[in-house]
CSV table of C-alpha atoms in Angstrom, one decimal:
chain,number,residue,atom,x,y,z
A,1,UNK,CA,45.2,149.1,132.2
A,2,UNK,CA,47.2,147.6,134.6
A,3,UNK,CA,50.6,146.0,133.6
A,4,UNK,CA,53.3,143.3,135.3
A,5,UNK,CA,56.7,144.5,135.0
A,6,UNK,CA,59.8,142.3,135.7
A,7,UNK,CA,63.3,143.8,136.7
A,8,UNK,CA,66.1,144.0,134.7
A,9,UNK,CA,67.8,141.4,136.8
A,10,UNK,CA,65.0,138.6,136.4
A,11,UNK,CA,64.8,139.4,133.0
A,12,UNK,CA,68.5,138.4,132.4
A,13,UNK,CA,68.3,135.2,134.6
A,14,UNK,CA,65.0,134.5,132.9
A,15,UNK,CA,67.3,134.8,129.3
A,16,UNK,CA,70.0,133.5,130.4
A,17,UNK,CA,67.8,130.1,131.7
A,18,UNK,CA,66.0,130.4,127.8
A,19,UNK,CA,69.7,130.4,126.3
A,20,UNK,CA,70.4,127.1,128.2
A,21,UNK,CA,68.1,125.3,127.1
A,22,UNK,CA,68.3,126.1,123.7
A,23,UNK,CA,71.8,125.2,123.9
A,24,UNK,CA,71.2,121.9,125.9
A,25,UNK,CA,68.2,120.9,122.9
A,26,UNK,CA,71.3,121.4,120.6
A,27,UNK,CA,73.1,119.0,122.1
A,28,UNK,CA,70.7,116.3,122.3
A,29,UNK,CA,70.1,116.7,118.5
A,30,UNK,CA,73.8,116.2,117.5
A,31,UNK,CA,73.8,112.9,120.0
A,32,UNK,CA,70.5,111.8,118.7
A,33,UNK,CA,72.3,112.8,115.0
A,34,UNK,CA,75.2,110.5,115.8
A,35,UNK,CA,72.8,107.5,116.2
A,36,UNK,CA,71.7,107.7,112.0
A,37,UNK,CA,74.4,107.5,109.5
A,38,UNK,CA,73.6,108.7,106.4
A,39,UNK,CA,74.6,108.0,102.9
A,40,UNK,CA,76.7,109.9,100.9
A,41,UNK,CA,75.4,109.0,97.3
A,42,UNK,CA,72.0,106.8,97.0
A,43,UNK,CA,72.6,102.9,96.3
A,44,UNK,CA,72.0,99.1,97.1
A,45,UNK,CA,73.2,98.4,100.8
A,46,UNK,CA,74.8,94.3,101.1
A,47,UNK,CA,75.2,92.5,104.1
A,48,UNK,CA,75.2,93.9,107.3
A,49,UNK,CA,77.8,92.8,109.4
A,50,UNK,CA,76.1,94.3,112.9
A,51,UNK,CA,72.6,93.4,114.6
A,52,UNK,CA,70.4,95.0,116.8
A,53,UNK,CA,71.9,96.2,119.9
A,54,UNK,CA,75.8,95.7,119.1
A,55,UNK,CA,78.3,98.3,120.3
A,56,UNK,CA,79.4,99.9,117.0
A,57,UNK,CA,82.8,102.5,117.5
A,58,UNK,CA,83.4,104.9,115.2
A,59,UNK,CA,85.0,103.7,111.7
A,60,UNK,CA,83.8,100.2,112.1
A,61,UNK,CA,82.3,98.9,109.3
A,62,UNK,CA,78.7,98.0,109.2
A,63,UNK,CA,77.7,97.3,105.7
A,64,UNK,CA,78.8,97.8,102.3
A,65,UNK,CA,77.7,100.4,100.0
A,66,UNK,CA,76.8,100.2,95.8
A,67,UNK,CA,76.4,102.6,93.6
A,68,UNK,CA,74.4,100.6,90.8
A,69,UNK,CA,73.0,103.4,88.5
A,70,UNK,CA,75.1,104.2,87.1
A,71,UNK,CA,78.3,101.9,86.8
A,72,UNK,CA,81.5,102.9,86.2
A,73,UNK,CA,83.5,100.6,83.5
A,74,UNK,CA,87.6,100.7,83.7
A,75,UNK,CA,89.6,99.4,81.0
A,76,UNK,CA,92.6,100.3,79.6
A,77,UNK,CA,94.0,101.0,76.0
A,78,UNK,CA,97.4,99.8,74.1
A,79,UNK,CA,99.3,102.9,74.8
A,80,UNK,CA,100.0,103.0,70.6
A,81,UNK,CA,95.9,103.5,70.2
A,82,UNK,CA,95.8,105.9,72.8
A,83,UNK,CA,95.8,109.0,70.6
A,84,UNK,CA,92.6,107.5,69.0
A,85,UNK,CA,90.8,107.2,72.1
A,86,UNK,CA,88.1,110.8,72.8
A,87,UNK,CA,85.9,111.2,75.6
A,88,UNK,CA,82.0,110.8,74.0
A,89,UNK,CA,83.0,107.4,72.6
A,90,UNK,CA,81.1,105.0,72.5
A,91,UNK,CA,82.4,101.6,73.7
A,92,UNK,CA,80.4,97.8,73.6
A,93,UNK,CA,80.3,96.1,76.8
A,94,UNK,CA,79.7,92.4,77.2
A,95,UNK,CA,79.0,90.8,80.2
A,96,UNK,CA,81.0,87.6,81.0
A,97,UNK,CA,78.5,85.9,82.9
A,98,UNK,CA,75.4,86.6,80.3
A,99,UNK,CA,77.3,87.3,77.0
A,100,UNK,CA,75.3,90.2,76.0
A,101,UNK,CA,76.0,93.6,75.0
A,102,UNK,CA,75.5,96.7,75.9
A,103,UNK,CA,76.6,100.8,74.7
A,104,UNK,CA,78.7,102.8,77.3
A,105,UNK,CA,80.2,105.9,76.6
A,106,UNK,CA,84.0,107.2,77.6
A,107,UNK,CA,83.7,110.2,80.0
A,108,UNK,CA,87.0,110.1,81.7
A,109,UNK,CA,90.7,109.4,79.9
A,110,UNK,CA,93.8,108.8,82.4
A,111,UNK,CA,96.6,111.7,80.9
A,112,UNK,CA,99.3,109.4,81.4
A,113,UNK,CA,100.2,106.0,79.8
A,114,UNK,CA,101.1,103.3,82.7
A,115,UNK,CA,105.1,103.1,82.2
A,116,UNK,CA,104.8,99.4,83.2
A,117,UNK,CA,101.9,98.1,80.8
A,118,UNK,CA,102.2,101.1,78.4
A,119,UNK,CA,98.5,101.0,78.6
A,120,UNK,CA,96.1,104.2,78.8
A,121,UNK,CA,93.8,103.5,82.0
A,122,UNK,CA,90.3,104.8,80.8
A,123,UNK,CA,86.8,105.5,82.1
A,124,UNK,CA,83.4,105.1,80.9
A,125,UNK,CA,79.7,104.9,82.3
A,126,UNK,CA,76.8,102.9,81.6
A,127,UNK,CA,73.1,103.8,82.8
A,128,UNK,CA,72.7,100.4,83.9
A,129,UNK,CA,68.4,101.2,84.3
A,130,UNK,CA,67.7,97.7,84.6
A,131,UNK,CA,70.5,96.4,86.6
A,132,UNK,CA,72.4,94.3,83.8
A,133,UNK,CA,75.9,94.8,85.1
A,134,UNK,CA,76.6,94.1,88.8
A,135,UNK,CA,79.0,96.0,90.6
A,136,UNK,CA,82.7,94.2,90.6
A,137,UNK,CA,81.7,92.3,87.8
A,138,UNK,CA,84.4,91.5,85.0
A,139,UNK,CA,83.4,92.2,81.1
A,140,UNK,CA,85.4,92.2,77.7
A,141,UNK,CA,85.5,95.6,76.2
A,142,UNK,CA,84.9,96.5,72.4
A,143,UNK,CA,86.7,99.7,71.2
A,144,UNK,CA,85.7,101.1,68.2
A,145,UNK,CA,88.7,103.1,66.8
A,146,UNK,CA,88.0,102.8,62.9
A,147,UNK,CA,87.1,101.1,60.0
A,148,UNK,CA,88.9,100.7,56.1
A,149,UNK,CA,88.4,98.3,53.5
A,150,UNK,CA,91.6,98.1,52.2
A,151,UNK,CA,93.3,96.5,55.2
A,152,UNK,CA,95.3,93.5,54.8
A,153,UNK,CA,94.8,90.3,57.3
A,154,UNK,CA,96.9,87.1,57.9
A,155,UNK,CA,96.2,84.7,60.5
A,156,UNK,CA,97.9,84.8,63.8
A,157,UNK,CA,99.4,81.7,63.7
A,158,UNK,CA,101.0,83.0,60.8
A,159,UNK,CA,102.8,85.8,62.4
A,160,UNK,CA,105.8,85.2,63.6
A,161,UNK,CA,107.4,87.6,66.5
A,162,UNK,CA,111.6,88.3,66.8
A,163,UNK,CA,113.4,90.5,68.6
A,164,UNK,CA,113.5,93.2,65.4
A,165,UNK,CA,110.1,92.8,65.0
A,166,UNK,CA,108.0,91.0,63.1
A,167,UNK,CA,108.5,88.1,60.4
A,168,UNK,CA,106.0,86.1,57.9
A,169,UNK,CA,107.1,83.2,55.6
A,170,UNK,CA,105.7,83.7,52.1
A,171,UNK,CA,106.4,81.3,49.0
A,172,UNK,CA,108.3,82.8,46.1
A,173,UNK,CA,109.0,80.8,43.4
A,174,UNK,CA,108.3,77.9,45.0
A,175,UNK,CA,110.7,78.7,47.8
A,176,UNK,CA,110.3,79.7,51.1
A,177,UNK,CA,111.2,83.2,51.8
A,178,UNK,CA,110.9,85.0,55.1
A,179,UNK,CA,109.6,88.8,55.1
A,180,UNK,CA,109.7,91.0,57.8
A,181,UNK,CA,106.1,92.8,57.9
A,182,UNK,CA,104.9,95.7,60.0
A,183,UNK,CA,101.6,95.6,61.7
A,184,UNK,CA,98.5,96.9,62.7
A,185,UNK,CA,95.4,96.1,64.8
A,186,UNK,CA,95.3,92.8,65.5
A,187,UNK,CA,92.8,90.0,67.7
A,188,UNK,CA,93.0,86.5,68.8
A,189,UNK,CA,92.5,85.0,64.9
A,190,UNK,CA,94.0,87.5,62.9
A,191,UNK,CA,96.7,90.3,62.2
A,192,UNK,CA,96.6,93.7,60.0
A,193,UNK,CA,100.2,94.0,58.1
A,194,UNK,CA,100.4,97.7,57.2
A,195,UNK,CA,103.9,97.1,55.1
A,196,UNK,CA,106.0,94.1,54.0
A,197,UNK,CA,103.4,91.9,51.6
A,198,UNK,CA,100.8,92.8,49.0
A,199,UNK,CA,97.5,91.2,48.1
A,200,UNK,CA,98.2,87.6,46.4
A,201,UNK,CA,101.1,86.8,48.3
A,202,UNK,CA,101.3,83.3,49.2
A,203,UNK,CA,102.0,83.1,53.2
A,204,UNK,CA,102.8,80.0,54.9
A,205,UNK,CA,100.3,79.1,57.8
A,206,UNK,CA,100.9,76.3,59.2
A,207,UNK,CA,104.2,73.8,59.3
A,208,UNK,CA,106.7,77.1,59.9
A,209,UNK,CA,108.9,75.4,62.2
A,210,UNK,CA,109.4,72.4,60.0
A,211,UNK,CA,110.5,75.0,57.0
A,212,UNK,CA,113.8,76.9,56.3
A,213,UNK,CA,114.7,79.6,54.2
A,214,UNK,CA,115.2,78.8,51.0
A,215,UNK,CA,113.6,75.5,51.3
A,216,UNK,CA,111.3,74.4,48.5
A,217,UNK,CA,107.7,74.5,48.9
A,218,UNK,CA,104.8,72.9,46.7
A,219,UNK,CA,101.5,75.3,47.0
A,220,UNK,CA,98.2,72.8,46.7
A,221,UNK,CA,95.2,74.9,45.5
C-alpha cells in the first residue's frame, strides 16, 4: 500500500500555519467577548442610558443594575441595646409607601458602635418573592428585644429631660414634687422608668411648665 509522506520541514511550516490560526480564532473571540457584558449577580436592569450604535468607552455607564431577591435592609440600633441584638433575629419591616409588614431576619451585625450616633449599624435580608419592597426604598423597622409584664410606663410628655438626667413631677401630699427617674425603652407616646416611682404614684402630665416645686396641686379623679 502505497503511502504520501511529507518532510520534516513542511510538517513544521504546516504546524506552525495550524498554531496561527488557532491563535488568531483566540483573538477574535476575546474581541467578539468585549462586545457582551455580562452580569455579575442576576437582577432587574433600569434605564438604559445608551442606544443602538453609540460609542460606549470602557467604564461608561450604560444601565443600572438591582438586585431584587433578595433585599438587603440597613438599620441601625441605640448603641445601649446593642448587646441585645443576635444575628437569626427576626425583625418587622413596614413599608412606607404601602404600610404593611413583613418578617426579615438579622444576618449581619456591624462590631463597632458609630462614635458619632452611638448607634450599631445592622444588616438583615428579606426574600422579597413577590417584589414587595423596592430597592432604595425607605421603611420603619420593628426590633423585637423583649417582653415583661411588670414594666412601668408614663407618657412622654410627661418626661422631662436635664442635663443629670431625667426628671418627672409627681403629686405628694397634694404638692408638687419633682423626682428624678431612670429609664428604659421608650417610643413616640410613652416611656419605661426602671427606678425613681412605684405603681400608684400620681405624675403630673400636662401643665409642667406652669407648676413649681412645692406648689400645691388639687388631683380631679
Amino acid at each position: 500500500m502505497d503511502k504520501e509522506y511529507i518532510s520534516a520541514q513542511e510538517y513544521e511550516q504546516s504546524n506552525n500555519a495550524l498554531l496561527t490560526a488557532q491563535a488568531d480564532l483566540q483573538a477574535l473571540r476575546a474581541t467578539l467577548a468585549k462586545a457582551y457584558v455580562r452580569a455579575p449577580f442576576s437582577g432587574v436592569l433600569g434605564l438604559s442610558t445608551a442606544t443602538v450604535g453609540t460609542y460606549v468607552s470602557p467604564g461608561a455607564e450604560i444601565t443600572t443594575l438591582s438586585r431584587v431577591r433578595p433585599v438587603k435592609i440597613d438599620f441601625a440600633v441605640p448603641g445601649r441595646f446593642a448587646a441585645s441584638v443576635r444575628v437569626g433575629d427576626v425583625v418587622s419591616v413596614v413599608d412606607e409607601t404601602t404600610n404593611k409588614t413583613y418578617d426579615s431576619k438579622v444576618y449581619a451585625i456591624d462590631p463597632q458602635i458609630d462614635p458619632v450616633s452611638r448607634t450599631q449599624p445592622v444588616r438583615a435580608r428579606f426574600a422579597n418573592t413577590n417584589n414587595e419592597l423596592r430597592p432604595g426604598a425607605f421603611v420603619r423597622v420593628n426590633l423585637k428585644l423583649g417582653e415583661t409584664e411588670t414594666a412601668l410606663q408614663v407618657p412622654t410628655e410627661a418626661v422631662i429631660p436635664e442635663a443629670s438626667g431625667y426628671n418627672v413631677y409627681t403629686v405628694k401630699g397634694g404638692k408638687m414634687v419633682p423626682q428624678k427617674v431612670k429609664i428604659g425603652i421608650r417610643s413616640d407616646k410613652v416611656i419605661q422608668i426602671t427606678e425613681g416611682i412605684a405603681v400608684g404614684d400620681t405624675v403630673i402630665r400636662t401643665g409642667i411648665l406652669q407648676v413649681k416645686p412645692g406648689d400645691a396641686v388639687r388631683v380631679i379623679k
